[in-house]
Amino acid sequence: MIKAILIFNNHGKPRLIRFYQYFAEDMQQQIIRETFHLVSKRDDNVCNFLEGGSLIGGSDYKLIYRHYATLYFVFCVDSSESELGILDLIQVFVETLDKCFENVCELDLIFHMDKVHYILQEVVMGGMVLETNMNEIVAQVEVQNRMEKSEVSLFLDR
Amino acid sequence: MALKIVKGSIDRMFDKNLQDLVRGIRNHKEDEAKYISTCIDEIKQELKQDNIAVKANAVCKLTYLQMLGYDVSWAAFNIVEVMSSSKFTYKRIGYLAASQCFHESTDVIMLTTNQIRKDLSSPNQYDTGVALTGLSCFVTPDLARDLANDIMTLMSHTKPYIRKKAVLIMYKVFLKYPESLRPAFPRLKEKLEDPDPGVQSAAVNVICELARRNPKNYLSLAPLFFKLMTSSTNNWVLIKIIKLFGALTPLEPRLGKKLIEPLTNLIHSTSAMSLLYECVNTVIAVLISLSSGMPNHSASIQLCVQKLRILIEDSDQNLKYLGLLAMSKILKTHPKSVQSHKDLILQCLDDKDESIRLRALDLLYGMVSKKNLMEIVKKLMLHVDKAEGTTYRDELLTKIIDICSQSNYQYITNFEWYISILVELTRLEGTRHGHLIASQMLDVAIRVRAIRVFAVAQMATLLDNAHLLTGNMQRMGICEVLYAAAWICGEFSEHLENPMQTLEAMLRPKVATLPGHIQAVYVQNAAKLFATVLKNQEGNTDSTAAQETSQLMIDRLPLFVQSANLEVQERASCILQLVKYIQKLQQKDVEVAEEVCALFAGELNPVAPKAQKKVPVPEGLDLDAWINEPPSESESEDEQPKAIFAKEEPKHSRPRHTEVDEKELARRREARKQEQANNPFYIKASPSSQKAYQEAPGVEHIPVVQIDLSVPLKVPGLPMSDQYVKLEEERRQKERADKKKKEKKKRKEKRSGRGRKHDSGPESEEDITPAHMVDIVTEEMPENALPSDDDDKDPNDPHKALDIDLDNLLEAAGRRPLADSEKLPVRAHRAAEAPKSPAEDGEAENAASQEPKKKSSKEKREKKKDKDRDRKKSKEEKKKKKHKHEEKGEDLLGGQADEPVVQSEETNEVAALPTSTSAEVSDLDFWLSNAPVPSNTQEAATVAEAAPVPEAASGTAPDSEPEEPKDTEMEETKSSKHKKKKQKKEKEEKEKKKKKKHHHHHHHSDGGGEESVQNGTVEEEEPLPPMSNYCLLAENSYIKMVYDIQGNLQDGSQVVVSVIFENKCDSFLKSMEFNVLDSLNSKLQRPEGSGPHDGLTVPFQLPPGVSNEARFVFTVQSIVMPQKLKGTLTFIVKNEDSSTHEKLDFKLHFTCTSYLITTPCYSDAFAKLLESGDLKCSSVRLEGVIMPFHHLLARICFHHHFSVVERIDSCASMYSRSIQGHHVCLLVKTSGQTVSIDAKCDEPTLLGNVLDEIKQTFSQC
């Protein structure tokens, strides 16, 4: 199971947070801070797995993260997930973002947090991996975007 | 109205949307909080408006603010409002917000149940999808209970998109509402073989999650997963399955044997590192579960270790990390194979990556030997000095202790060295593990007698230098060692060189700053020391020294008497009075030393940590029974049980005190710091770099100053462990030389035996003798200790509730079928509305007739005995057959179900029907005992088909029919071999039916689900060709429409037409309108307010190549005749530059079949129905039907909505019911290519038409 997905930038500013287990807001912020603290002091050439985040879970949980340019993508998972599998999944997710936003950059995530959530919802659901095929994810996202567009245009027409 | 909308949208233009909000926040970096609070005020205003668009916008912004840490739960109700918008756009916003901030205690959640249910059954799959996604995040036990049934229905939805989401969310439902697991499991299992890979993967995912927590319940799924593993190409699925096998093998070693070969193949063949790694992991798990030492398995270990070495040597740090991780698993069972890679692992200790160093540390545990322990620990001590982060340093510390203390200090040859290592470790700043060091000191000092003199001397020095350890608040953790030091000095005070000095050290005023539990030990042990000192001094002639000592005690103890800690106070005041009394005696020149010493006489033996637990409960003692009536609750809460072994096992008693103390202290410290920070007059101490790093909020801005600590902190007077390494080296060399000499003398003397209990180190190390004659005292255990080593599960684990036995559900439904209470709740008012089905009557009857059934089964058993006697004669023959079977056994994988029954019948000749448990176990057993694995599962399938056993499906033995006694008899004699299996199957089927009865109101048009349910009856026979009920409605170059009609059980006058629209062209299709020319009998249901000729808008648009399904409800009056309705679909074809209006005419054919609803019926109810005589007869003959009988039945079931009541060989009775409650009964018989169907129904016209349609179906194929 995936317990949480966090995206934040090099300064620890959250860009997307998705907890699959309830934490109160202040706890969420604390977790983000702690995770940022753990992740940010690591070089880029060390491994992408981290143990010892004390706030989420216990020894069964691991942080698996990737660092892209200005953003950290951090998944907190338990031992039922394959470590390398999750790394691939982060890659799939980022590539999907890249396709949906056309050359995604941090600004896209800043201004379209909702859209990023909708894309993530097609990849992970309730802490479990829903789809790993990028084309399928993109197709579903696009159909829904078109639905949204048509509804908005209907609204403006009237 | 229109004006209002326009006004609303103009208003909206001036509202901030999400982008504006983000931009605004970025522009107000200085006063962000203030800006956001004005934004929240605006949002509150927006939420008050009626316009849903404005509300949705506001909620969207709130979702963003929630991410920044603002509590938005006050808007929960508005979120629910937005969720219930009919527009997908807004609905999605609402659900997103809900998924981010709703949780179990959000009270508005209970308002959402109906809305969610509505969305789940929405014709638009994306509405359903959004609702499922949202629900997965905030499902509560109530929601889970109320919606479980709806979600279960969605698991058979036509769209794989919905199916996979529904399958995944079931896991969350199970967690919140464990009762749903049993009823939902069969369908979940079905989804493992879903044609859509996404759905399959979701099902694998869910079952793996379930099985991980309670693996034993899922062992019976192993064959199915095995099949999936050998057939699937989806790495994601493979990884999950392989991981699952890793969890299952410990329970069933034979499974492991079966797995090794395919896994090894995968290891060799796959190019995906992730898959390779998981395979290696599972092979390791298999090897652990198997008894080692088998020759072919050592090859597997070698393979794994080899592959892991490649991973560890890889430049990719991730692979390196994982390689080490997996290596540590092998280490536990096959340490030798890992030890050969010691070089590599020691190398990793120097890696720059902390995670990798940590993993390498884990492995070191198994790397040490008597030879290299000192060397390795020395290396680690260097790391301890270098380490920056406290986590890594603490980890190092615990590892050093682990490594040294493992298996009863097996590898330690020199305990003086170990004690000095422990003493060196006390110099660590800010470690949390002071108590760990302390317990090691205690343990060694107590259990290794020879070391006591040395240990006591070391501890005395420690006590003398206690100020170094307590100088600074950060060292609180380490002061725990003083606890050990004080106790050791007190208990073994006879070894002290200068007890008086130590006594003084223990009574220093500074001691009062230590934590209470340590002070208490100080006071107690000061008394012990006092006794020793007295004893020494009384031997002298000068009595003043002794009196001075007493005076010292009397002077210093009052400090402790004033202690706030009760324990300290109590001990101190006791001892103070005692010393005062002693002083009085001393003044009278009475010799008291002996009596004082008697206070502390006697040796303390170490007690094993689990000793208390293992004391057997004497017979007749009920620990749960009250001795006295329980006092009122408030009293009992105050009584905290006291730790009993506080002295021997300090770990037990202390943590509680320290935790409370530390928390409290931390809180106060924090408060004080705040105060000081705000107080301009307070002169701040410059914080140490360590502190600033940990606690300051804005870490980035504070420059971290590296403090050069190249001169290690030294406690004066303490020996360095390093020198022991040298000494040891010399000693060993000398020993070796000695030994050579000795050997020359032809071993005149036997080497003195060592007092060591565990001497199982590698042979080469036998040569190293410990420096001391060491007597490691083993820990005491009570007599009659119970051998059980129960590791109790966490009672709060939510997965514990899911520990539900599912086997009987899967294999032998007879043992514990779903009880009524276990069925999923359906909305109450629906159930009340639903007309009572005959099946329900049947069920009631079943319950009533259970007693007689039991009798009949007894009779049967007797009959069976007779039969068995007869059969003995033919036994010889059978045995021959059996041999044949065995020859074939290797590839008979598919025939597993038959085989074990044959075996068991032959072995338990006279025994009654074996219980289903044994059968089911033997199924799995049989599968497992087939050691070689067929590389190709298809091959196995063909073999199974070819098996010479005639299949008889849902025929029945236990509740046989009065009308067909002959058949039952015949069948029993003919195929009793398969009876048990049949029973199983039949019960399984029944169960499915029962469930279906509960669900069929929700079955709208899920052809997929229907099909698989029907398949259940004929599972192991020839696979059915794919079937679909969707038939072509109309088609042109733009669009294709297929449709299916299903009756609606809730409303006898309604049918639902599901139409799938498929865009065939390259253009966008929009504004689709579906219209039908109503007849007198059948009418399209249109929304209120629209005219009888208005079309219905299809609620979606179609991009090129996309298809989607819409449902239309029709009301019908008479259902006895088929009908055709003419209709038109109009739509706009939109290209990039142009758009055209197109239309397509169609004819909707309402067959009589479409008014029938699959309804299960029990055979006794069926018989009753036939006997009642209200039904009219009719019959039909089909010629030239060349398909297997079960295909024929499946077709009737699938296309004409019947269910099989009973099947006996080539004859079957079937039942269905119309939406208006007509019963339709069929008796289908086949002989050769002729099929005759005798039918009965209370409405002859309907019956005639249905029969015509059946005939039609079979004439087409």
CSV table of C-alpha atoms in Angstrom, one decimal, chain B residues 703-1011:
chain,number,residue,atom,x,y,z
B,703,PRO,CA,24.9,28.6,8.7
B,704,VAL,CA,26.0,25.3,10.1
B,705,VAL,CA,29.4,25.7,11.8
B,706,GLN,CA,31.4,22.6,11.8
B,707,ILE,CA,33.0,22.1,15.2
B,708,ASP,CA,36.3,20.4,15.0
B,709,LEU,CA,36.2,17.5,17.4
B,710,SER,CA,39.3,15.8,16.2
B,711,VAL,CA,40.4,15.4,19.8
B,712,PRO,CA,38.1,12.7,21.0
B,713,LEU,CA,36.4,13.3,24.3
B,714,LYS,CA,38.3,11.2,26.8
B,715,VAL,CA,37.2,10.2,30.2
B,716,PRO,CA,40.3,10.4,32.1
B,717,GLY,CA,41.6,7.2,33.7
B,718,LEU,CA,39.7,5.0,31.4
B,719,PRO,CA,41.5,2.5,29.2
B,720,MET,CA,41.0,2.7,25.5
B,721,SER,CA,39.6,-0.3,23.8
B,722,ASP,CA,42.2,0.0,21.1
B,723,GLN,CA,44.9,-1.2,23.3
B,724,TYR,CA,43.0,-4.4,23.8
B,725,VAL,CA,43.1,-5.1,20.2
B,726,LYS,CA,46.8,-4.9,20.2
B,727,LEU,CA,47.0,-6.9,23.4
B,728,GLU,CA,44.7,-9.5,22.0
B,729,GLU,CA,46.8,-9.7,18.9
B,730,GLU,CA,49.9,-10.4,20.9
B,731,ARG,CA,48.1,-12.8,23.1
B,732,ARG,CA,46.9,-14.8,20.2
B,733,GLN,CA,50.3,-14.9,18.6
B,734,LYS,CA,51.7,-16.1,21.8
B,735,GLU,CA,49.0,-18.7,22.2
B,736,ARG,CA,49.7,-19.9,18.7
B,737,ALA,CA,53.3,-20.3,19.5
B,738,ASP,CA,52.5,-22.0,22.7
B,739,LYS,CA,50.2,-24.3,20.9
B,740,LYS,CA,52.8,-25.3,18.4
B,741,LYS,CA,55.1,-26.1,21.2
B,742,LYS,CA,52.4,-28.1,22.8
B,743,GLU,CA,51.8,-30.0,19.6
B,744,LYS,CA,55.3,-30.8,19.5
B,745,LYS,CA,54.9,-32.3,22.9
B,746,LYS,CA,52.2,-34.4,21.3
B,747,ARG,CA,49.6,-32.8,23.4
B,748,LYS,CA,50.6,-34.1,26.7
B,749,GLU,CA,48.0,-32.0,28.3
B,750,LYS,CA,44.5,-31.5,27.3
B,751,ARG,CA,43.6,-28.0,26.7
B,752,SER,CA,41.5,-26.8,29.6
B,753,GLY,CA,37.9,-27.0,28.6
B,754,ARG,CA,36.1,-23.8,28.3
B,755,GLY,CA,33.1,-23.0,30.5
B,756,ARG,CA,31.4,-21.8,27.4
B,757,LYS,CA,28.1,-23.3,26.5
B,758,HIS,CA,28.0,-22.3,22.9
B,759,ASP,CA,31.0,-23.3,21.1
B,760,SER,CA,29.7,-23.8,17.7
B,761,GLY,CA,31.8,-21.3,15.9
B,762,PRO,CA,33.6,-22.2,12.7
B,763,GLU,CA,36.2,-24.8,13.2
B,764,SER,CA,39.2,-22.7,12.4
B,765,GLU,CA,38.2,-20.4,15.2
B,766,GLU,CA,38.4,-23.1,17.8
B,767,ASP,CA,42.0,-22.2,18.1
B,768,ILE,CA,41.3,-18.9,19.7
B,769,THR,CA,40.8,-19.3,23.4
B,770,PRO,CA,39.3,-16.6,25.4
B,771,ALA,CA,41.6,-14.5,27.5
B,772,HIS,CA,39.7,-15.3,30.7
B,773,MET,CA,38.2,-18.4,31.9
B,774,VAL,CA,34.7,-17.2,31.4
B,775,ASP,CA,31.7,-18.6,33.0
B,776,ILE,CA,28.6,-17.2,31.3
B,777,VAL,CA,25.8,-17.9,33.7
B,778,THR,CA,22.7,-18.9,31.7
B,779,GLU,CA,19.5,-17.2,32.5
B,780,GLU,CA,17.2,-19.0,34.8
B,781,MET,CA,13.9,-20.3,33.7
B,782,PRO,CA,11.1,-21.6,35.9
B,783,GLU,CA,10.6,-25.2,36.2
B,784,ASN,CA,8.0,-26.7,33.9
B,785,ALA,CA,8.4,-23.7,31.7
B,786,LEU,CA,6.0,-23.8,28.8
B,787,PRO,CA,7.9,-24.2,25.5
B,788,SER,CA,5.4,-22.0,23.6
B,789,ASP,CA,6.9,-19.0,22.0
B,790,ASP,CA,3.8,-17.2,21.1
B,791,ASP,CA,4.3,-13.9,19.4
B,792,ASP,CA,1.0,-12.2,19.9
B,793,LYS,CA,-0.5,-10.1,17.2
B,794,ASP,CA,-1.3,-6.5,17.8
B,795,PRO,CA,-4.9,-6.5,18.9
B,796,ASN,CA,-5.4,-3.1,17.2
B,797,ASP,CA,-4.4,-4.3,13.8
B,798,PRO,CA,-7.3,-3.5,11.5
B,799,HIS,CA,-6.4,-6.5,9.4
B,800,LYS,CA,-7.1,-8.9,12.2
B,801,ALA,CA,-10.8,-8.6,11.5
B,802,LEU,CA,-10.1,-9.8,8.0
B,803,ASP,CA,-8.7,-13.1,9.2
B,804,ILE,CA,-11.6,-14.9,7.8
B,805,ASP,CA,-11.6,-18.5,6.6
B,806,LEU,CA,-12.4,-18.3,2.9
B,807,ASP,CA,-11.5,-21.8,1.9
B,808,ASN,CA,-14.9,-23.3,2.5
B,809,LEU,CA,-16.4,-20.6,0.5
B,810,LEU,CA,-14.1,-21.3,-2.4
B,811,GLU,CA,-13.8,-25.0,-2.5
B,812,ALA,CA,-16.4,-26.8,-0.4
B,813,ALA,CA,-19.2,-24.4,0.1
B,814,GLY,CA,-20.9,-27.0,2.3
B,815,ARG,CA,-19.0,-26.4,5.4
B,816,ARG,CA,-20.0,-23.0,6.2
B,817,PRO,CA,-22.1,-21.4,3.5
B,818,LEU,CA,-23.0,-17.7,3.8
B,819,ALA,CA,-25.3,-17.2,6.7
B,820,ASP,CA,-28.1,-14.8,6.3
B,821,SER,CA,-26.4,-12.4,8.6
B,822,GLU,CA,-23.4,-12.4,6.3
B,823,LYS,CA,-25.2,-11.2,3.2
B,824,LEU,CA,-24.5,-7.7,2.2
B,825,PRO,CA,-27.2,-5.3,3.3
B,826,VAL,CA,-29.4,-4.0,0.5
B,827,ARG,CA,-31.4,-0.9,0.9
B,828,ALA,CA,-34.3,-1.9,3.0
B,829,HIS,CA,-37.2,-0.3,1.1
B,830,ARG,CA,-36.1,-2.0,-2.0
B,831,ALA,CA,-36.2,-5.4,-0.5
B,832,ALA,CA,-39.6,-4.7,0.8
B,833,GLU,CA,-40.9,-3.6,-2.6
B,834,ALA,CA,-39.4,-6.6,-4.4
B,835,PRO,CA,-42.0,-9.3,-5.0
B,836,LYS,CA,-41.3,-12.4,-3.1
B,837,SER,CA,-39.4,-14.8,-5.3
B,838,PRO,CA,-40.1,-18.5,-5.3
B,839,ALA,CA,-36.5,-19.0,-4.4
B,840,GLU,CA,-37.1,-17.4,-1.1
B,841,ASP,CA,-39.9,-19.8,-0.4
B,842,GLY,CA,-37.5,-22.5,-1.2
B,843,GLU,CA,-35.0,-21.3,1.2
B,844,ALA,CA,-37.5,-21.3,4.0
B,845,GLU,CA,-38.5,-24.8,3.1
B,846,ASN,CA,-34.9,-25.8,3.1
B,847,ALA,CA,-34.5,-24.6,6.6
B,848,ALA,CA,-37.5,-26.5,7.7
B,849,SER,CA,-36.5,-29.7,6.0
B,850,GLN,CA,-33.1,-29.8,7.4
B,851,GLU,CA,-33.8,-32.5,10.0
B,852,PRO,CA,-35.1,-35.0,7.6
B,853,LYS,CA,-32.2,-34.3,5.3
B,854,LYS,CA,-29.9,-35.4,8.0
B,855,LYS,CA,-31.7,-38.6,8.3
B,856,SER,CA,-31.5,-39.2,4.7
B,857,SER,CA,-27.8,-38.7,4.7
B,858,LYS,CA,-27.4,-41.3,7.3
B,859,GLU,CA,-29.3,-43.8,5.2
B,860,LYS,CA,-27.1,-42.9,2.4
B,861,ARG,CA,-24.1,-43.6,4.4
B,862,GLU,CA,-25.3,-47.1,5.0
B,863,LYS,CA,-26.1,-47.6,1.4
B,864,LYS,CA,-22.6,-46.5,0.7
B,865,LYS,CA,-21.2,-49.1,3.0
B,866,ASP,CA,-23.0,-51.8,1.0
B,867,LYS,CA,-21.7,-50.4,-2.1
B,868,ASP,CA,-18.3,-50.4,-0.8
B,869,ARG,CA,-18.6,-54.0,0.0
B,870,ASP,CA,-19.5,-54.6,-3.6
B,871,ARG,CA,-16.8,-52.5,-4.7
B,872,LYS,CA,-14.2,-54.4,-2.9
B,873,LYS,CA,-14.4,-57.0,-5.6
B,874,SER,CA,-13.6,-54.5,-8.3
B,875,LYS,CA,-10.9,-53.0,-6.2
B,876,GLU,CA,-8.2,-55.0,-7.8
B,877,GLU,CA,-9.2,-53.5,-11.1
B,878,LYS,CA,-9.2,-50.1,-9.7
B,879,LYS,CA,-5.8,-50.4,-8.3
B,880,LYS,CA,-4.5,-51.0,-11.7
B,881,LYS,CA,-6.2,-48.0,-12.9
B,882,LYS,CA,-4.7,-46.0,-10.1
B,883,HIS,CA,-1.3,-47.1,-11.1
B,884,LYS,CA,-2.0,-45.8,-14.5
B,885,HIS,CA,-3.1,-42.5,-13.0
B,886,GLU,CA,0.1,-42.3,-11.1
B,887,GLU,CA,2.1,-42.8,-14.2
B,888,LYS,CA,0.3,-39.9,-15.7
B,889,GLY,CA,0.5,-38.1,-12.4
B,890,GLU,CA,3.2,-35.8,-13.5
B,891,ASP,CA,1.2,-33.8,-16.0
B,892,LEU,CA,-2.2,-34.4,-14.6
B,893,LEU,CA,-2.2,-31.0,-13.0
B,894,GLY,CA,-5.5,-30.1,-14.5
B,895,GLY,CA,-7.2,-33.2,-13.3
B,896,GLN,CA,-6.4,-32.5,-9.7
B,897,ALA,CA,-10.0,-32.2,-8.7
B,898,ASP,CA,-10.8,-35.8,-9.5
B,899,GLU,CA,-7.7,-37.5,-8.4
B,900,PRO,CA,-7.7,-37.0,-4.6
B,901,VAL,CA,-11.3,-38.2,-4.3
B,902,VAL,CA,-10.4,-41.4,-5.8
B,903,GLN,CA,-7.5,-41.8,-3.5
B,904,SER,CA,-9.4,-41.0,-0.4
B,905,GLU,CA,-12.2,-43.3,-1.3
B,906,GLU,CA,-9.9,-46.2,-1.6
B,907,THR,CA,-8.2,-45.5,1.6
B,908,ASN,CA,-11.2,-44.8,3.8
B,909,GLU,CA,-13.1,-47.7,2.4
B,910,VAL,CA,-15.6,-48.2,5.1
B,911,ALA,CA,-15.5,-44.6,6.3
B,912,ALA,CA,-18.5,-42.4,5.8
B,913,LEU,CA,-18.4,-39.5,3.5
B,914,PRO,CA,-15.1,-37.8,4.1
B,915,THR,CA,-15.5,-34.3,5.3
B,916,SER,CA,-15.1,-31.6,2.9
B,917,THR,CA,-12.2,-30.3,4.8
B,918,SER,CA,-10.0,-33.2,4.0
B,919,ALA,CA,-11.1,-33.1,0.4
B,920,GLU,CA,-10.2,-29.5,0.0
B,921,VAL,CA,-6.9,-30.0,1.7
B,922,SER,CA,-6.1,-32.9,-0.5
B,923,ASP,CA,-6.9,-30.8,-3.5
B,924,LEU,CA,-4.2,-28.5,-2.6
B,925,ASP,CA,-2.1,-31.4,-1.5
B,926,PHE,CA,-2.4,-33.0,-4.8
B,927,TRP,CA,-1.5,-29.9,-6.6
B,928,LEU,CA,1.5,-29.5,-4.4
B,929,SER,CA,2.6,-33.1,-4.6
B,930,ASN,CA,3.0,-32.8,-8.3
B,931,ALA,CA,6.6,-31.9,-8.1
B,932,PRO,CA,7.5,-31.3,-11.7
B,933,VAL,CA,5.7,-28.3,-13.2
B,934,PRO,CA,4.2,-28.4,-16.6
B,935,SER,CA,5.8,-25.6,-18.5
B,936,ASN,CA,2.6,-25.0,-20.4
B,937,THR,CA,-0.7,-24.7,-18.6
B,938,GLN,CA,-2.6,-25.3,-21.8
B,939,GLU,CA,-1.1,-28.7,-22.1
B,940,ALA,CA,-2.4,-29.4,-18.6
B,941,ALA,CA,-5.8,-28.3,-19.6
B,942,THR,CA,-6.0,-30.6,-22.6
B,943,VAL,CA,-4.9,-33.5,-20.5
B,944,ALA,CA,-7.7,-32.6,-18.1
B,945,GLU,CA,-10.2,-32.6,-20.9
B,946,ALA,CA,-9.0,-35.9,-22.1
B,947,ALA,CA,-9.4,-37.5,-18.7
B,948,PRO,CA,-11.8,-40.3,-19.2
B,949,VAL,CA,-14.1,-39.3,-16.5
B,950,PRO,CA,-17.5,-38.2,-17.6
B,951,GLU,CA,-18.4,-34.9,-16.1
B,952,ALA,CA,-21.7,-34.5,-14.4
B,953,ALA,CA,-22.4,-31.1,-13.1
B,954,SER,CA,-25.0,-29.8,-10.9
B,955,GLY,CA,-26.8,-33.0,-10.2
B,956,THR,CA,-27.6,-33.4,-6.6
B,957,ALA,CA,-27.4,-35.9,-3.8
B,958,PRO,CA,-28.2,-34.5,-0.4
B,959,ASP,CA,-31.5,-32.7,-1.1
B,960,SER,CA,-32.7,-35.0,-3.7
B,961,GLU,CA,-36.1,-34.6,-5.4
B,962,PRO,CA,-39.1,-36.7,-4.7
B,963,GLU,CA,-39.9,-36.6,-8.3
B,964,GLU,CA,-36.6,-38.0,-9.5
B,965,PRO,CA,-35.6,-40.6,-7.1
B,966,LYS,CA,-34.5,-43.0,-9.8
B,967,ASP,CA,-32.1,-40.5,-11.3
B,968,THR,CA,-30.5,-39.8,-8.0
B,969,GLU,CA,-30.0,-43.4,-7.3
B,970,MET,CA,-28.6,-44.1,-10.6
B,971,GLU,CA,-26.3,-41.2,-10.4
B,972,GLU,CA,-25.1,-42.2,-7.0
B,973,THR,CA,-24.1,-45.6,-8.1
B,974,LYS,CA,-22.7,-44.5,-11.4
B,975,SER,CA,-20.6,-41.7,-10.4
B,976,SER,CA,-20.1,-41.7,-6.7
B,977,LYS,CA,-16.5,-41.1,-7.4
B,978,HIS,CA,-17.4,-37.6,-8.2
B,979,LYS,CA,-20.2,-37.1,-5.9
B,980,LYS,CA,-18.3,-35.1,-3.4
B,981,LYS,CA,-17.0,-32.8,-6.0
B,982,LYS,CA,-20.4,-32.3,-7.3
B,983,GLN,CA,-21.8,-31.5,-4.0
B,984,LYS,CA,-19.2,-29.0,-3.6
B,985,LYS,CA,-19.9,-27.5,-6.9
B,986,GLU,CA,-23.6,-27.6,-6.4
B,987,LYS,CA,-23.3,-25.8,-3.1
B,988,GLU,CA,-21.0,-23.3,-4.6
B,989,GLU,CA,-23.5,-22.7,-7.2
B,990,LYS,CA,-26.3,-22.4,-4.8
B,991,GLU,CA,-24.3,-19.9,-2.9
B,992,LYS,CA,-23.8,-17.9,-5.9
B,993,LYS,CA,-27.4,-18.0,-6.6
B,994,LYS,CA,-28.3,-17.0,-3.2
B,995,LYS,CA,-26.1,-14.1,-3.5
B,996,LYS,CA,-27.4,-13.3,-6.9
B,997,LYS,CA,-30.8,-13.2,-5.5
B,998,HIS,CA,-29.6,-10.4,-3.4
B,999,HIS,CA,-28.0,-8.6,-6.2
B,1000,HIS,CA,-30.0,-9.0,-9.2
B,1001,HIS,CA,-31.9,-5.8,-8.6
B,1002,HIS,CA,-28.6,-4.1,-9.2
B,1003,HIS,CA,-27.7,-6.2,-12.2
B,1004,HIS,CA,-28.7,-3.9,-15.0
B,1005,SER,CA,-27.0,-5.1,-18.0
B,1006,ASP,CA,-23.7,-6.6,-16.9
B,1007,GLY,CA,-23.3,-9.3,-19.4
B,1008,GLY,CA,-19.8,-10.0,-18.1
B,1009,GLY,CA,-20.9,-10.8,-14.6
B,1010,GLU,CA,-23.8,-12.9,-15.8
B,1011,GLU,CA,-21.6,-15.0,-18.0
